[in-house]
XYZ file of C-alpha atoms in Angstrom:
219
model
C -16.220 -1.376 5.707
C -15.403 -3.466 2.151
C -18.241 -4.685 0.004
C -16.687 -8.077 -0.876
C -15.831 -10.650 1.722
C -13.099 -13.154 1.479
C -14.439 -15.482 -0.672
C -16.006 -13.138 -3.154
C -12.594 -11.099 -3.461
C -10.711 -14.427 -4.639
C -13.331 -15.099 -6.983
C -13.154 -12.402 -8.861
C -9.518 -12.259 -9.077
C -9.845 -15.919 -10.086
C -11.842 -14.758 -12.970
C -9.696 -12.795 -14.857
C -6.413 -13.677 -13.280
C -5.436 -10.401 -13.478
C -5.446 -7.031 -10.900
C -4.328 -3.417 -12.016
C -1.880 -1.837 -9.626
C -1.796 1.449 -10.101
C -1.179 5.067 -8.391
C -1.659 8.526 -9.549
C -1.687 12.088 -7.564
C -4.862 13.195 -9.310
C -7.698 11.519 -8.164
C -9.675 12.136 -11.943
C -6.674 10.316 -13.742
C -7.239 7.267 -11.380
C -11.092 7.190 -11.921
C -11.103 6.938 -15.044
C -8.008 4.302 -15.293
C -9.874 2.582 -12.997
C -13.016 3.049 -14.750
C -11.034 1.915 -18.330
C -10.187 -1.353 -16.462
C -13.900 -2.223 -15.496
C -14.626 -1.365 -18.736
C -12.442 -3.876 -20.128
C -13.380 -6.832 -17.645
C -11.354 -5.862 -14.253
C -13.324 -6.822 -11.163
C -10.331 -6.489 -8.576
C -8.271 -3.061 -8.979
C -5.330 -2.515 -6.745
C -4.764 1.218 -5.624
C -1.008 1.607 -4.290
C -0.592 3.760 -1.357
C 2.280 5.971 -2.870
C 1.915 9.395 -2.956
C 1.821 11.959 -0.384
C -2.029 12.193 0.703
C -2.063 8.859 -0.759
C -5.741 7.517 1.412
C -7.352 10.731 0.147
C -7.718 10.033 -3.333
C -8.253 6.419 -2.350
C -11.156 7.958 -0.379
C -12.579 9.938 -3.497
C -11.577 7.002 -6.012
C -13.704 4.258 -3.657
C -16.956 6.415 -3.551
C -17.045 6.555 -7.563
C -16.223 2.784 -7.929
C -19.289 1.807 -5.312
C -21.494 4.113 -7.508
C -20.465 3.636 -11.128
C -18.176 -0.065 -11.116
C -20.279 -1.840 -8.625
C -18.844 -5.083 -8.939
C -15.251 -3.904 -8.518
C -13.316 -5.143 -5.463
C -10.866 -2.145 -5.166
C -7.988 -3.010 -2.474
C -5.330 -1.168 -1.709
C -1.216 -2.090 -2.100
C 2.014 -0.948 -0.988
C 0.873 -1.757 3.003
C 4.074 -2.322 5.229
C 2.037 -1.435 8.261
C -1.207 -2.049 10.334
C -2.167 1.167 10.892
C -2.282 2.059 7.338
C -3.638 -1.283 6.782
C -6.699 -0.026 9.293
C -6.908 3.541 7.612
C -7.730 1.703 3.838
C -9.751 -0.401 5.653
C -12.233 1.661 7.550
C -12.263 3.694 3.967
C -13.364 0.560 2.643
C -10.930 -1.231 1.393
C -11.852 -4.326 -0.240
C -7.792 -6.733 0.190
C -5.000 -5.493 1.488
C -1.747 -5.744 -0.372
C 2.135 -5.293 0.782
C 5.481 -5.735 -0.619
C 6.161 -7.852 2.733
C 5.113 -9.823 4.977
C 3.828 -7.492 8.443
C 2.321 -10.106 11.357
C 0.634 -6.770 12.215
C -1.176 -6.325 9.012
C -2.326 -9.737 8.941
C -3.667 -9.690 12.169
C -5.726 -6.394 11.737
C -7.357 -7.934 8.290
C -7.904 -11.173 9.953
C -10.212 -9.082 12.473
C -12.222 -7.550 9.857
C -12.299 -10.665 7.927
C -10.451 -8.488 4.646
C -8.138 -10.610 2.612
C -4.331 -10.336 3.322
C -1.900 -10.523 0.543
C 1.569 -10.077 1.653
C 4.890 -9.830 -0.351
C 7.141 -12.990 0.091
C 10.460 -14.117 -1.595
C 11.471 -17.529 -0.053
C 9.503 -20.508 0.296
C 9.620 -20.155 4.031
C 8.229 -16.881 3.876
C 5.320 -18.247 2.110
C 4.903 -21.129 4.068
C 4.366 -18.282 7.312
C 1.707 -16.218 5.537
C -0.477 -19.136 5.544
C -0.042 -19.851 8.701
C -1.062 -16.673 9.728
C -4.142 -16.789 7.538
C -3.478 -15.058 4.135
C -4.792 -17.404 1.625
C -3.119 -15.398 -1.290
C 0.755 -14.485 -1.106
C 2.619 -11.938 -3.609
C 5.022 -13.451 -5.173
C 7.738 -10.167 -5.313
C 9.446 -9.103 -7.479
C 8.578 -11.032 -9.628
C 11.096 -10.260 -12.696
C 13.858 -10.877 -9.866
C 12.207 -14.315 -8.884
C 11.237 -15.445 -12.059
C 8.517 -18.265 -13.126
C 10.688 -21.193 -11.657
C 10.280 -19.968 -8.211
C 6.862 -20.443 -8.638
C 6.935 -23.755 -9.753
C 9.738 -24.501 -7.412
C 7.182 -23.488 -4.692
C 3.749 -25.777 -6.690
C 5.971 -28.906 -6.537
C 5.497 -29.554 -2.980
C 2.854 -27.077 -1.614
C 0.203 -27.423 -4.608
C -2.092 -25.936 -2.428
C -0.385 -22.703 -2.528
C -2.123 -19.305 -3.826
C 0.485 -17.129 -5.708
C -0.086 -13.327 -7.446
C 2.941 -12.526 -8.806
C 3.908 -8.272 -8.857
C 6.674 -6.875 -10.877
C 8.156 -7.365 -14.008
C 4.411 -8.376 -15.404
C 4.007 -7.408 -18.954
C 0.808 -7.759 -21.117
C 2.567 -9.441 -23.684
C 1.262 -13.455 -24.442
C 5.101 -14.536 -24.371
C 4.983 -13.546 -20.637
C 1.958 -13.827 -19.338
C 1.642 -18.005 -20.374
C 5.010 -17.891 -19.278
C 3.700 -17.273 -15.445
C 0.299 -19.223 -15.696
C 2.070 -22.385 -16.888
C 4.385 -21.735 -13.797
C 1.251 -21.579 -11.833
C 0.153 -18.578 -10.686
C -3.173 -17.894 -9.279
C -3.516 -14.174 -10.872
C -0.600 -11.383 -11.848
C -0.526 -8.021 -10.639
C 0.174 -5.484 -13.249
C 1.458 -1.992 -12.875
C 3.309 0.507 -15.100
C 3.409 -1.844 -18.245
C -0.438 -2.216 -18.749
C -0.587 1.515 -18.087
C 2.266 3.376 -20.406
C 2.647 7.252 -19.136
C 2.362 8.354 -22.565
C -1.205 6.845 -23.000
C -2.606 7.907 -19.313
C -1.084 11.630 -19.980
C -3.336 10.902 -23.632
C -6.300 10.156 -21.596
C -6.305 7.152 -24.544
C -8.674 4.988 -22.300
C -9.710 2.973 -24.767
C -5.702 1.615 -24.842
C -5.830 0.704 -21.363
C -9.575 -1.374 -21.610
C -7.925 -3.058 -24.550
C -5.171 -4.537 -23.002
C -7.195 -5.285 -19.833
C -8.901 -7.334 -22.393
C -6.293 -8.854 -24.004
C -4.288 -9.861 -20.650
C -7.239 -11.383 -19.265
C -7.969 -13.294 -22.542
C -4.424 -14.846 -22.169
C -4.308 -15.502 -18.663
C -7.713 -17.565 -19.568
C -6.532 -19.756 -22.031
């Protein structure tokens, strides 16, 4: 079952406004990314469920975090269904993540009480996840979007709870440009991890620009 309840998940993304997505075949490579973002002040890591065999390195990558990042949430993304949603979960799965919104999936996490994130593109969309209980919606994709949806959707639900995934670059010019829209955190994938520097092993890279993106999004 996940270590962090509801409320203990959202804090920690609230504190550092940021959450890793990432995916990689080899279960080492992803423990020590995942180790690189603790490392640089990460305390909610999003593993996509990608790849072939996807839940197994999940499986392996989970039991390292619980004994060497303890106060990492570690969720898992990429979720389009409940039963996959139910696999990550009895693994241990911390939030659940999707690039849509699945009544299926939210109903599943509402039962174990694991935070729902679902992907939503119209403000109707986002107006159904909370009714079905997902107090954080994925804004997605976000470089399609763009920061005006966001504050299109803050001008009249202000209430609203909005990670934005895709398009999310660790660069200051982009990051202020999504928490002035508003955003409650940013999901980052592929830009905060550059192939070159993962096939480099250059961890140090990656902890640095944890660092840096999490300094910015705190301003």
């Amino acid at each position: 079952m996940s270590k962090f309840d509801k409320i203990a998940v959202m804090q920690k993304m609230a504190a550092t406004r940021m959450v890793p997505v990432f995916y990689h075949a080899d279960a080492e490579v992803t423990r020590q990314v995942v180790r690189a973002c603790y490392t640089g002040g990460v305390r909610a890591f999003e593993f996509t469920n990608r790849g072939d065999m996807a839940h197994e390195v999940f499986s392996d990558v989970i039991k390292f975090v619980r004994r060497e990042c303890p106060e990492l949430a570690l969720g898992v993304g990429s979720v389009v269904d409940a039963p996959t949603a139910a696999l990550y979960m009895q693994m241990g799965a911390d939030f659940v993540v999707g690039p849509l919104l699945n009544e299926e999936v939210a109903r599943v996490c509402n039962r174990r009480c694991v935070p729902y994130t679902p992907g939503c593109g119209t403000v109707s969309e986002v107006g159904r996840a909370q009714e079905l209980g997902c107090d954080l919606i994925k804004v997605f994709p976000g470089d399609v979007l763009g920061p005006k949806f966001v504050k299109g959707i803050m001008a009249p639900m202000p209430w609203t709870r909005l990670m934005v995934t895709g398009g999310v670059e660790p660069t200051e010019e982009n990051l202020q440009a999504w928490r002035k829209a508003g955003v409650f955190c940013v999901g980052m994938g592929s830009k905060l991890f550059p192939k070159e520097r993962v096939a480099a092993n250059d961890w140090d890279f990656v902890s640095e620009q944890c660092r840096k993106s999490i300094e910015i999004l705190n301003q």
